């Protein structure tokens, strides 16, 4: 026990005297999170917060036009403009502006659309109630209800479909409302005593959009929710620089030999290193998450939301720290010089980070890279953090990720021990 | 003053991986308890290789080794507790202070608490380093590092002490302190196995020596007897030159 404590104390002292290493593992990630969150904040805002500007021309000037405009505004996805540069719109300007790509979409409600819907309603009601009056001709304007949508040709198909479904949703709602009123008015005519005026049935079916998370936590993806875990993981893997330095210097300075001359367990010396660097990882994690929660809001960024699964977060951090330690110990045991380890370590961590979705979220990557991302331990960790932070997952949801990271730790460690045993006493 | 053998080797051969020439080619040694044994030889003769095998750092290619009356193979754990090693190259943590280095090493030998502190203080004082105890090793001069390196090997009060060129690259003062201390230690009962290039130092210090060249022992015995048996040579250095030749080694 005394020997283990002495080893841990020694590793701790070596660590805190390594200023360059400390700067790298604690300051670099804080700076990275700050910069990347600020840069990507705009991108994410485009994605979810800022509404898409669209042109809107209401030639109907009646219920349908008013309701569609309101409906579009209420989704929060669109910023509805009815004039450009102080000039009221007409169809040809809309066509021009959308074709030029200044706006991605224009919506025109054709005149008489509401009347047409009403007329149709009345016709159907009469047909239903007075069934036998076969002479009544359908009103001419019955099919005149029209909404014209102009799309920028460069717009993504998926976006077009979204907009169409959204519009279809509320037009049919509006239609139902108009029909309902027409029906109740018509019915009232045939009743001896008019009933109390029927109140609007209200929304009827409403569509509520919820991010597909497990527990309906209120966490919405934004640049902070992505960047804080992402760069925390990156920084945790960057312990490869000080840790390989520690291992290789120990070897070069003859200290590895001294450790073998002395009594005491070889694995204990390694265990002390793993313990210290695991603690480093946990400190990095706490520091970065605190930073995201308390400091980033001062820079106009959203505060990091941790959600309720704190234990799961801690386990994820622990598993990540162990995976990073195992990887570093392996590189440190195999590399022959610190330069070699530092270069290989840096490059490999950056590549694994890129594949793993640290720089750019995996869903934004091309297909092939999305498939490749599963080989990166940084991805196992990141998707675990996403499960917790974005999808409201708990220990059960991250158990796969935990398993992969721990297996990676054990394998790299075993390989490292094997490699260094092979290298000595020959 | 010949006691029980504490070190016995028989036909030690060491061929390093990726090399054809054996570094040791049949070394047989018997070192009785209480000796100061000098292993002398030119560069590349195999001195460090021999010491490293005796203290369990290297595995011999073939041959037998007994240390402190135990087969090396299988008893390394026990042997490590009773031996001390002062390696040829300084093996200390450069960013730790002298005291931190020594406390860590002492702890590895099972010392702790007051005993550890008092022993570290005792040796720091003995070697004149007490006032520098809290400076990091990287700020030490070469001679100061050598002295700490030596203390690191004796903190556990070993029964057998191996020293690989403990006096290389240091001034006369430091060397005298070290040599005097080794004599004291030996008088208290520690067997000392030591390598050196300084023939005069060895001649005065050692009770027994072996000259090794190209992996072979070419002569073994007490320094005085050796000089007597080689008429025409007045000291160890001239015998050494006579036996090992004047050509440069290591290549
Ligand atoms: N790790 C190694 N791999 C291959 N060959 C080695 C290794 N270490 C030593 N040798 C070779 O073994 C031989 C003996 O080396 P050793 O270090 O034991 O000599 P030495 O007597 O201690 O020399 P010096 O006085 O220069 O310290 C030399 O030829 C050396 O080149
Ligand atoms: Mg040597």
XYZ file of C-alpha atoms and ligand atoms in Angstrom:
709
model
C 0.000 0.000 0.000
C 2.823 2.375 0.937
C 4.562 1.564 -2.308
C 1.451 2.235 -4.372
C 0.879 5.554 -2.611
C 4.516 6.500 -3.109
C 4.223 5.703 -6.826
C 1.067 7.762 -7.143
C 2.690 10.641 -5.296
C 5.699 10.461 -7.595
C 3.510 10.466 -10.729
C 1.570 13.396 -9.349
C 4.737 15.399 -8.728
C 6.041 14.638 -12.212
C 2.751 15.732 -13.700
C 2.473 19.039 -11.872
C 6.062 19.965 -12.762
C 5.330 19.421 -16.458
C 4.041 22.886 -17.307
C 3.952 22.362 -21.035
C 1.981 19.173 -20.636
C -0.445 20.771 -18.196
C -1.050 23.684 -20.533
C -1.691 21.299 -23.361
C -4.198 19.172 -21.516
C -6.050 21.891 -19.631
C -5.757 25.186 -21.491
C -5.870 23.946 -25.070
C -9.306 22.308 -24.710
C -10.779 25.348 -22.976
C -9.557 27.553 -25.811
C -10.792 25.070 -28.407
C -14.253 24.810 -26.898
C -14.519 28.546 -26.743
C -13.466 29.154 -30.332
C -15.306 26.239 -31.880
C -18.528 26.970 -29.997
C -18.467 30.573 -31.110
C -17.762 29.651 -34.742
C -20.284 26.865 -34.922
C -22.914 28.743 -32.952
C -23.884 30.559 -36.140
C -24.153 27.338 -38.129
C -26.338 25.692 -35.549
C -28.465 28.798 -35.247
C -29.111 28.574 -38.975
C -30.010 24.983 -38.426
C -32.496 25.414 -35.632
C -32.884 28.900 -34.368
C -32.850 31.553 -37.031
C -35.907 31.255 -39.177
C -35.673 30.896 -42.914
C -36.847 34.060 -44.672
C -39.725 33.449 -47.096
C -41.899 35.717 -49.231
C -45.614 35.764 -48.742
C -48.296 37.286 -50.949
C -51.886 37.166 -49.820
C -54.165 37.874 -52.774
C -56.999 36.136 -50.984
C -57.289 38.658 -48.152
C -59.619 36.297 -46.352
C -59.554 33.536 -43.793
C -57.196 31.131 -45.634
C -54.619 33.802 -46.395
C -54.635 35.145 -42.858
C -54.433 31.690 -41.295
C -51.632 30.408 -43.504
C -49.561 33.478 -42.773
C -50.134 33.079 -39.058
C -49.456 29.394 -39.280
C -46.151 29.883 -41.092
C -45.033 32.443 -38.576
C -46.020 30.285 -35.641
C -43.882 27.314 -36.692
C -40.875 29.441 -35.927
C -39.068 28.000 -38.928
C -39.889 30.891 -41.219
C -39.548 34.616 -41.193
C -42.455 35.772 -43.316
C -41.932 38.916 -45.430
C -44.835 40.516 -47.248
C -42.760 43.276 -48.774
C -39.198 43.684 -49.950
C -37.394 46.978 -49.569
C -40.640 48.759 -48.688
C -42.259 47.616 -51.951
C -45.320 45.385 -51.704
C -44.871 42.093 -53.523
C -46.456 40.750 -56.646
C -46.105 37.344 -58.224
C -43.476 38.345 -60.745
C -41.185 39.902 -58.088
C -41.541 36.777 -56.010
C -40.599 34.653 -58.994
C -37.581 36.861 -59.688
C -36.341 36.972 -56.094
C -36.681 33.250 -55.566
C -35.103 32.463 -58.929
C -32.143 34.668 -58.016
C -31.800 32.732 -54.784
C -32.322 35.790 -52.564
C -35.163 33.915 -50.966
C -35.541 30.191 -50.928
C -39.266 30.120 -51.018
C -42.306 32.227 -51.889
C -45.925 31.459 -51.025
C -48.843 33.007 -52.890
C -52.472 32.556 -51.854
C -54.625 33.056 -54.959
C -57.597 35.430 -54.720
C -60.949 33.910 -53.875
C -59.438 30.819 -52.287
C -61.407 31.188 -49.070
C -64.608 31.822 -51.006
C -63.978 28.715 -53.035
C -63.550 26.597 -49.941
C -66.702 28.080 -48.455
C -68.686 27.483 -51.606
C -67.509 23.936 -51.732
C -68.455 23.476 -48.102
C -71.890 24.820 -48.634
C -72.378 22.650 -51.696
C -71.341 19.508 -49.875
C -73.504 20.321 -46.880
C -76.515 20.918 -49.054
C -75.853 17.723 -50.964
C -75.611 15.768 -47.759
C -78.605 17.227 -46.001
C -80.928 17.606 -48.952
C -79.560 14.550 -50.706
C -82.333 14.427 -53.336
C -81.902 17.869 -54.892
C -80.077 16.603 -57.881
C -80.624 19.706 -59.929
C -78.417 21.918 -57.788
C -75.316 22.635 -59.799
C -71.927 22.763 -58.135
C -70.777 26.366 -57.797
C -68.319 27.419 -60.468
C -65.621 28.611 -58.159
C -65.561 25.399 -56.144
C -62.114 24.313 -57.349
C -60.512 27.756 -57.359
C -58.700 27.496 -53.975
C -55.010 27.646 -54.730
C -51.742 28.071 -52.858
C -48.768 28.575 -55.120
C -45.298 27.841 -53.768
C -42.162 29.029 -55.506
C -39.034 27.107 -54.601
C -35.439 28.043 -55.176
C -34.235 25.316 -57.570
C -31.153 24.876 -55.414
C -33.215 23.935 -52.427
C -32.898 20.443 -51.019
C -35.681 18.041 -51.868
C -36.155 17.031 -48.261
C -36.724 20.646 -47.357
C -39.322 20.994 -50.129
C -41.191 18.000 -48.784
C -41.112 19.391 -45.256
C -42.563 22.699 -46.386
C -45.278 21.066 -48.455
C -46.377 18.808 -45.662
C -46.377 21.711 -43.254
C -48.538 23.777 -45.611
C -50.812 20.866 -46.355
C -51.237 20.339 -42.661
C -52.584 23.727 -41.932
C -54.562 24.215 -45.088
C -56.523 21.092 -44.375
C -57.002 22.284 -40.823
C -58.293 25.610 -42.073
C -60.468 23.874 -44.614
C -61.958 21.722 -41.901
C -62.702 24.804 -39.841
C -64.430 26.580 -42.715
C -66.405 23.486 -43.611
C -67.449 23.029 -40.037
C -68.748 26.555 -39.812
C -70.555 26.321 -43.127
C -72.137 23.134 -41.946
C -73.340 24.562 -38.651
C -74.735 27.651 -40.386
C -76.565 25.500 -42.875
C -77.938 23.182 -40.185
C -79.152 26.155 -38.193
C -81.409 27.169 -41.106
C -83.364 23.964 -40.844
C -83.919 24.112 -37.129
C -86.977 25.854 -35.705
C -84.986 27.494 -32.947
C -81.457 28.444 -33.757
C -79.112 26.786 -31.290
C -76.534 28.746 -29.404
C -73.825 29.654 -31.890
C -71.414 26.793 -32.156
C -68.021 27.728 -31.000
C -65.040 27.020 -33.146
C -63.976 23.439 -32.599
C -60.492 24.783 -32.174
C -57.403 23.265 -33.511
C -58.733 19.811 -34.050
C -55.623 17.822 -34.747
C -52.508 19.707 -33.909
C -49.005 18.740 -34.782
C -46.485 19.131 -32.099
C -42.890 18.828 -33.086
C -40.632 17.189 -30.578
C -37.018 16.177 -31.064
C -36.964 12.462 -30.983
C -35.417 12.033 -27.567
C -36.146 9.307 -25.092
C -37.341 11.140 -22.074
C -38.507 14.368 -23.616
C -35.807 16.284 -21.902
C -35.774 19.859 -23.025
C -32.277 19.594 -24.442
C -31.965 20.891 -27.971
C -28.817 20.348 -30.028
C -26.767 23.481 -30.269
C -23.109 24.272 -30.687
C -22.414 24.099 -26.963
C -24.098 20.720 -26.476
C -21.944 19.385 -29.307
C -18.659 21.171 -28.718
C -18.228 20.766 -24.990
C -18.319 16.961 -24.962
C -16.482 16.798 -28.289
C -13.492 18.841 -27.209
C -13.476 17.327 -23.773
C -12.956 13.934 -25.389
C -10.328 15.381 -27.701
C -8.462 16.879 -24.770
C -8.722 13.651 -22.800
C -7.036 11.809 -25.637
C -4.379 14.488 -25.815
C -2.911 13.207 -22.572
C -1.034 11.074 -25.063
C 1.603 13.826 -25.232
C 2.466 14.095 -21.527
C 1.850 10.421 -20.792
C 4.020 9.047 -23.598
C 6.592 11.656 -22.553
C 6.434 10.337 -19.017
C 6.837 6.705 -20.115
C 9.569 7.301 -22.664
C 11.598 9.667 -20.479
C 11.403 7.137 -17.679
C 12.823 4.581 -20.059
C 15.482 6.876 -21.535
C 16.624 8.122 -18.133
C 17.244 4.588 -16.968
C 14.409 4.924 -14.490
C 12.458 2.073 -15.996
C 15.518 -0.042 -15.230
C 15.702 1.341 -11.720
C 12.066 0.430 -11.198
C 12.910 -3.124 -12.158
C 15.904 -3.259 -9.850
C 13.753 -2.335 -6.878
C 11.342 -4.689 -5.214
C 7.723 -3.861 -5.821
C 5.247 -4.815 -8.414
C 5.878 -3.753 -11.991
C 2.164 -3.427 -12.574
C 1.870 -1.176 -9.564
C 4.108 1.409 -11.194
C 1.933 1.274 -14.295
C -1.197 1.333 -12.161
C -0.038 4.554 -10.516
C 0.351 6.181 -13.921
C -3.048 4.994 -15.039
C -4.611 6.239 -11.848
C -3.056 9.696 -12.126
C -3.980 10.105 -15.787
C -7.464 8.806 -15.173
C -7.812 11.520 -12.538
C -6.447 14.019 -15.037
C -9.181 12.935 -17.422
C -11.852 13.406 -14.782
C -10.502 16.830 -13.889
C -10.483 17.775 -17.572
C -14.047 16.566 -17.862
C -15.241 18.509 -14.817
C -13.376 21.606 -15.858
C -14.714 21.593 -19.394
C -18.277 20.859 -18.401
C -18.175 23.581 -15.739
C -16.770 25.898 -18.347
C -19.615 25.035 -20.693
C -22.194 25.490 -18.003
C -20.965 28.622 -16.258
C -18.509 30.469 -18.474
C -19.751 30.090 -22.043
C -23.031 31.922 -21.274
C -20.930 35.026 -20.593
C -19.910 34.943 -24.233
C -23.445 34.948 -25.530
C -23.513 31.194 -25.974
C -26.156 28.902 -24.573
C -25.297 27.274 -21.268
C -24.438 23.570 -21.335
C -27.393 21.513 -20.115
C -26.315 18.377 -18.283
C -29.686 16.671 -17.983
C -30.615 14.392 -15.104
C -28.223 11.487 -15.783
C -25.187 12.694 -13.831
C -23.948 9.209 -12.928
C -24.075 8.145 -16.560
C -22.056 11.241 -17.485
C -19.440 10.404 -14.898
C -19.181 6.794 -16.074
C -18.807 7.987 -19.633
C -16.018 10.349 -18.586
C -14.307 7.579 -16.646
C -14.457 5.127 -19.536
C -13.148 7.767 -21.925
C -10.278 8.627 -19.602
C -9.338 4.950 -19.337
C -9.486 4.434 -23.098
C -7.260 7.477 -23.608
C -4.834 6.234 -20.954
C -4.649 2.754 -22.453
C -3.994 4.148 -25.888
C -1.275 6.479 -24.595
C 0.424 3.725 -22.592
C 0.474 1.550 -25.709
C 1.966 4.266 -27.897
C 4.463 5.073 -25.132
C 5.557 1.443 -24.891
C 5.951 0.929 -28.619
C 7.504 4.235 -29.699
C 11.244 4.475 -29.343
C 11.560 8.228 -28.867
C 9.309 10.880 -27.444
C 9.356 12.803 -30.724
C 8.074 9.727 -32.473
C 5.350 9.235 -29.899
C 4.368 12.900 -29.911
C 4.071 13.080 -33.681
C 2.287 9.768 -34.005
C 0.109 10.542 -30.993
C -0.934 13.960 -32.236
C -1.639 12.851 -35.773
C -3.504 9.716 -34.751
C -5.654 11.533 -32.205
C -6.514 14.237 -34.722
C -7.446 11.641 -37.338
C -9.474 9.585 -34.876
C -11.145 12.808 -33.771
C -11.995 13.764 -37.332
C -13.404 10.332 -38.124
C -15.129 10.212 -34.775
C -17.148 13.362 -35.335
C -15.280 15.682 -32.997
C -14.622 18.374 -35.585
C -17.765 17.971 -37.594
C -20.737 16.037 -36.226
C -21.022 12.606 -37.796
C -24.462 13.282 -39.318
C -22.956 16.058 -41.408
C -20.293 13.758 -42.850
C -20.442 11.938 -46.165
C -21.807 8.397 -46.063
C -18.481 6.608 -46.244
C -17.059 8.622 -43.367
C -20.174 8.034 -41.308
C -19.532 4.322 -41.645
C -15.856 4.771 -40.833
C -16.653 6.721 -37.699
C -17.464 3.576 -35.745
C -13.803 2.565 -35.646
C -12.857 5.617 -33.603
C -12.911 5.304 -29.812
C -13.518 9.035 -29.734
C -16.749 8.328 -31.572
C -17.824 5.689 -29.053
C -17.327 8.258 -26.386
C -18.954 11.128 -28.254
C -22.037 9.159 -29.172
C -22.290 8.078 -25.544
C -22.225 11.694 -24.439
C -24.797 12.518 -27.106
C -27.029 9.751 -25.806
C -26.940 11.392 -22.411
C -26.858 15.051 -23.322
C -29.107 15.150 -26.368
C -31.286 12.086 -26.200
C -31.830 11.938 -22.472
C -30.293 8.482 -22.247
C -29.068 6.867 -19.054
C -26.672 4.086 -18.127
C -28.635 1.533 -20.108
C -28.416 3.545 -23.318
C -24.669 4.063 -23.001
C -23.754 0.548 -21.879
C -22.552 -0.367 -25.389
C -20.296 2.653 -25.478
C -18.965 1.948 -22.002
C -18.275 -1.634 -22.949
C -16.399 -0.671 -26.119
C -14.264 1.910 -24.333
C -13.385 -0.426 -21.476
C -12.580 -3.240 -23.870
C -10.341 -0.847 -25.775
C -8.617 0.108 -22.515
C -7.982 -3.505 -21.553
C -6.740 -4.488 -25.009
C -4.383 -1.539 -25.401
C -3.053 -2.069 -21.896
C -2.464 -5.762 -22.473
C -0.702 -4.980 -25.752
C 1.428 -2.365 -24.001
C 2.479 -4.756 -21.243
C 3.235 -7.429 -23.796
C 5.272 -5.013 -25.929
C 7.358 -3.723 -23.050
C 7.963 -7.205 -21.638
C 9.133 -8.278 -25.055
C 11.494 -5.336 -25.240
C 13.323 -5.907 -21.960
C 15.695 -8.404 -20.428
C 16.957 -9.656 -23.742
C 38.694 -12.885 5.322
C 37.162 -15.269 2.826
C 33.523 -15.957 3.687
C 30.756 -17.932 2.056
C 30.275 -17.146 -1.616
C 27.493 -14.590 -2.081
C 27.789 -14.510 -5.849
C 28.488 -17.484 -8.063
C 28.265 -17.610 -11.807
C 29.030 -20.511 -14.064
C 29.650 -20.141 -17.777
C 27.596 -17.009 -18.243
C 26.887 -16.276 -21.882
C 24.976 -13.271 -23.112
C 24.141 -12.706 -26.756
C 22.063 -9.567 -27.213
C 19.115 -9.702 -29.539
C 20.075 -8.563 -33.039
C 23.784 -9.156 -32.490
C 25.940 -12.150 -33.400
C 28.979 -11.557 -31.180
C 28.449 -12.688 -27.606
C 28.872 -9.813 -25.127
C 29.743 -12.362 -22.450
C 31.401 -15.575 -23.447
C 31.559 -17.932 -20.486
C 32.046 -15.866 -17.353
C 32.589 -17.893 -14.178
C 32.988 -15.963 -10.946
C 32.917 -16.686 -7.252
C 32.707 -13.690 -4.943
C 32.903 -14.455 -1.235
C 31.008 -12.500 1.389
C 32.696 -9.345 2.647
C 34.825 -8.663 -0.423
C 35.207 -5.486 -2.381
C 35.289 -7.063 -5.792
C 36.483 -5.033 -8.775
C 35.363 -5.947 -12.272
C 37.790 -4.182 -14.561
C 38.070 -4.013 -18.300
C 38.193 -1.736 -21.306
C 35.116 -0.182 -22.905
C 32.724 -2.765 -24.224
C 34.373 -5.575 -22.290
C 31.103 -6.726 -20.760
C 31.223 -5.181 -17.266
C 27.786 -3.573 -17.381
C 26.335 -6.670 -18.992
C 27.681 -8.811 -16.144
C 26.381 -6.487 -13.422
C 22.994 -6.241 -15.121
C 22.676 -10.001 -15.207
C 23.701 -10.300 -11.552
C 21.013 -7.877 -10.439
C 18.293 -9.344 -12.612
C 17.926 -6.581 -15.181
C 19.088 -8.809 -18.024
C 18.414 -12.454 -18.648
C 21.531 -14.436 -19.565
C 21.461 -16.431 -22.786
C 22.885 -19.376 -20.871
C 24.766 -20.143 -17.693
C 23.996 -20.208 -13.998
C 23.769 -17.378 -11.506
C 23.429 -17.516 -7.742
C 23.110 -14.336 -5.715
C 22.994 -14.229 -1.924
C 22.913 -18.007 -1.924
C 19.803 -18.187 -4.112
C 19.311 -19.162 -7.729
C 18.619 -15.916 -9.559
C 15.869 -17.529 -11.561
C 12.751 -17.706 -9.450
C 14.132 -15.832 -6.451
C 14.450 -12.400 -7.978
C 11.875 -10.939 -5.636
C 13.809 -12.049 -2.547
C 17.165 -11.127 -4.054
C 16.016 -7.590 -4.911
C 15.396 -6.889 -1.240
C 18.979 -7.624 -0.209
C 20.883 -6.038 -3.052
C 21.517 -2.419 -3.923
C 22.375 -1.197 -7.397
C 24.095 1.974 -8.496
C 23.726 2.050 -12.269
C 26.357 3.441 -14.613
C 23.971 6.070 -15.978
C 22.249 8.459 -13.591
C 18.747 7.121 -13.057
C 16.809 9.823 -11.230
C 13.669 11.830 -11.965
C 15.029 15.148 -13.224
C 11.979 17.215 -12.272
C 11.768 15.857 -8.745
C 13.935 17.172 -5.943
C 16.695 15.052 -4.454
C 14.563 14.405 -1.401
C 11.515 13.447 -3.474
C 13.609 11.053 -5.541
C 15.131 9.413 -2.500
C 11.839 9.214 -0.622
C 10.223 7.517 -3.585
C 13.065 5.023 -3.942
C 13.137 4.380 -0.195
C 9.399 3.723 -0.228
C 9.868 1.114 -2.910
C 12.124 -0.749 -0.461
C 9.385 -0.654 2.130
C 10.715 2.270 4.173
C 8.204 4.838 5.279
C 7.402 7.477 7.828
C 10.066 8.643 10.273
C 12.527 5.892 9.400
C 12.471 6.887 5.736
C 12.922 10.570 6.516
C 15.761 9.995 8.952
C 17.605 7.684 6.608
C 17.279 10.106 3.700
C 18.518 12.930 5.918
C 21.385 10.831 7.189
C 22.720 10.114 3.707
C 22.081 13.609 2.368
C 24.165 14.945 5.243
C 26.851 12.300 4.823
C 27.329 13.201 1.158
C 27.143 16.951 1.770
C 23.869 17.479 -0.085
C 21.528 18.392 2.741
C 21.331 22.051 1.780
C 20.410 21.140 -1.801
C 17.856 18.533 -0.805
C 14.915 20.536 -2.074
C 16.356 21.436 -5.446
C 15.281 19.481 -8.490
C 17.814 17.010 -9.864
C 18.025 18.787 -13.205
C 19.621 21.757 -11.423
C 22.344 19.507 -9.951
C 25.924 19.294 -11.210
C 27.200 15.987 -12.552
C 29.033 15.154 -9.323
C 25.998 15.948 -7.179
C 23.825 13.711 -9.348
C 26.361 10.873 -8.969
C 26.192 11.174 -5.210
C 22.386 11.063 -5.183
C 22.559 8.129 -7.595
C 24.808 6.387 -5.086
C 22.530 7.163 -2.135
C 19.636 5.700 -4.110
C 21.512 2.383 -4.216
C 22.289 2.192 -0.510
C 19.083 3.514 1.064
C 17.903 -0.022 1.753
C 21.212 -0.963 3.495
C 21.840 -3.838 1.094
C 23.880 -6.934 1.918
C 25.375 -6.843 -1.563
C 25.993 -3.565 -3.363
C 26.613 -3.387 -7.102
C 28.192 -0.222 -8.439
C 28.775 0.358 -12.137
C 31.459 3.036 -12.463
C 30.349 5.082 -9.471
C 33.276 7.455 -9.692
C 33.207 8.380 -13.347
C 33.273 12.073 -14.200
C 33.535 13.500 -10.680
C 36.108 15.593 -8.887
C 38.689 14.305 -6.399
C 36.667 15.508 -3.409
C 33.525 13.675 -4.426
C 35.501 10.614 -5.349
C 37.247 10.532 -1.988
C 33.915 10.833 -0.162
C 32.497 7.965 -2.191
C 35.522 5.693 -1.876
C 35.768 6.317 1.868
C 32.129 5.560 2.281
C 32.416 2.300 0.347
C 35.212 1.242 2.695
C 33.063 2.038 5.726
C 30.146 0.159 4.259
C 32.338 -2.848 3.558
C 33.758 -2.743 7.073
C 30.175 -2.968 8.308
C 29.709 -6.178 6.348
C 28.430 -5.230 2.913
C 29.850 -7.119 -0.037
C 30.684 -4.702 -2.820
C 30.895 -5.500 -6.519
C 32.148 -2.583 -8.500
C 33.384 -1.719 -11.970
C 35.832 0.969 -12.846
C 38.329 2.199 -15.380
C 40.532 3.684 -12.691
C 43.200 1.068 -12.014
C 44.810 2.925 -9.200
C 41.509 3.363 -7.422
C 40.763 -0.323 -7.853
C 44.194 -1.383 -6.733
C 43.768 0.420 -3.421
C 40.108 -0.246 -2.816
C 39.520 -3.807 -3.966
C 40.235 -6.919 -1.995
C 39.818 -8.952 -5.123
C 39.573 -8.210 -8.861
C 38.860 -9.761 -12.227
C 39.949 -8.294 -15.535
C 37.490 -8.918 -18.293
C 37.967 -8.363 -22.014
C 35.722 -9.221 -24.937
C 33.442 -11.233 -22.749
C 36.172 -13.360 -21.180
C 37.826 -13.159 -17.775
C 41.526 -12.989 -18.450
C 42.826 -12.826 -14.903
C 41.370 -13.031 -11.419
C 42.802 -12.641 -7.912
C 43.994 -10.281 -5.202
C 45.608 -7.114 -6.589
C 48.832 -7.484 -4.603
C 49.267 -11.138 -5.536
C 48.586 -10.288 -9.137
C 51.311 -7.678 -9.194
C 53.704 -10.085 -7.490
C 52.959 -12.826 -9.987
C 53.666 -10.633 -13.003
C 57.313 -9.732 -12.641
C 58.262 -6.540 -14.412
C 54.946 -4.818 -13.808
C 54.802 -2.390 -10.922
C 51.083 -1.760 -10.740
C 47.658 -2.884 -11.872
C 47.512 -0.407 -14.731
C 50.607 -1.774 -16.426
C 49.354 -5.344 -16.014
C 46.014 -4.255 -17.434
C 47.644 -2.688 -20.479
C 49.864 -5.696 -20.917
C 46.930 -8.111 -20.841
C 44.333 -6.173 -22.784
C 46.629 -4.539 -25.306
C 46.863 -0.952 -26.398
C 44.313 -0.964 -29.190
C 41.174 1.135 -28.834
C 38.036 -0.759 -27.925
C 34.395 -0.511 -28.529
C 34.575 -0.809 -32.293
N 21.453 -3.487 -25.489
C 22.489 -3.974 -26.217
N 22.253 -4.505 -27.429
C 23.274 -5.003 -28.176
N 24.539 -4.985 -27.798
C 24.842 -4.448 -26.585
C 23.838 -3.916 -25.742
N 24.426 -3.460 -24.622
C 25.756 -3.708 -24.757
N 26.009 -4.307 -25.934
C 27.308 -4.747 -26.401
O 27.823 -5.690 -25.492
C 29.199 -5.494 -25.267
C 29.460 -5.289 -23.775
O 28.882 -4.060 -23.380
P 28.926 -3.524 -21.887
O 28.037 -2.345 -21.808
O 28.658 -4.656 -20.966
O 30.438 -3.060 -21.755
P 31.178 -2.327 -20.560
O 32.300 -3.180 -20.165
O 30.204 -1.951 -19.516
O 31.740 -1.021 -21.298
P 31.918 0.482 -20.729
O 33.200 0.475 -19.977
O 32.062 1.279 -21.991
O 30.751 0.808 -19.919
C 29.609 -4.327 -26.129
O 30.162 -4.821 -27.313
C 28.331 -3.621 -26.432
O 28.388 -3.023 -27.695
Mg 29.500 -0.217 -18.715
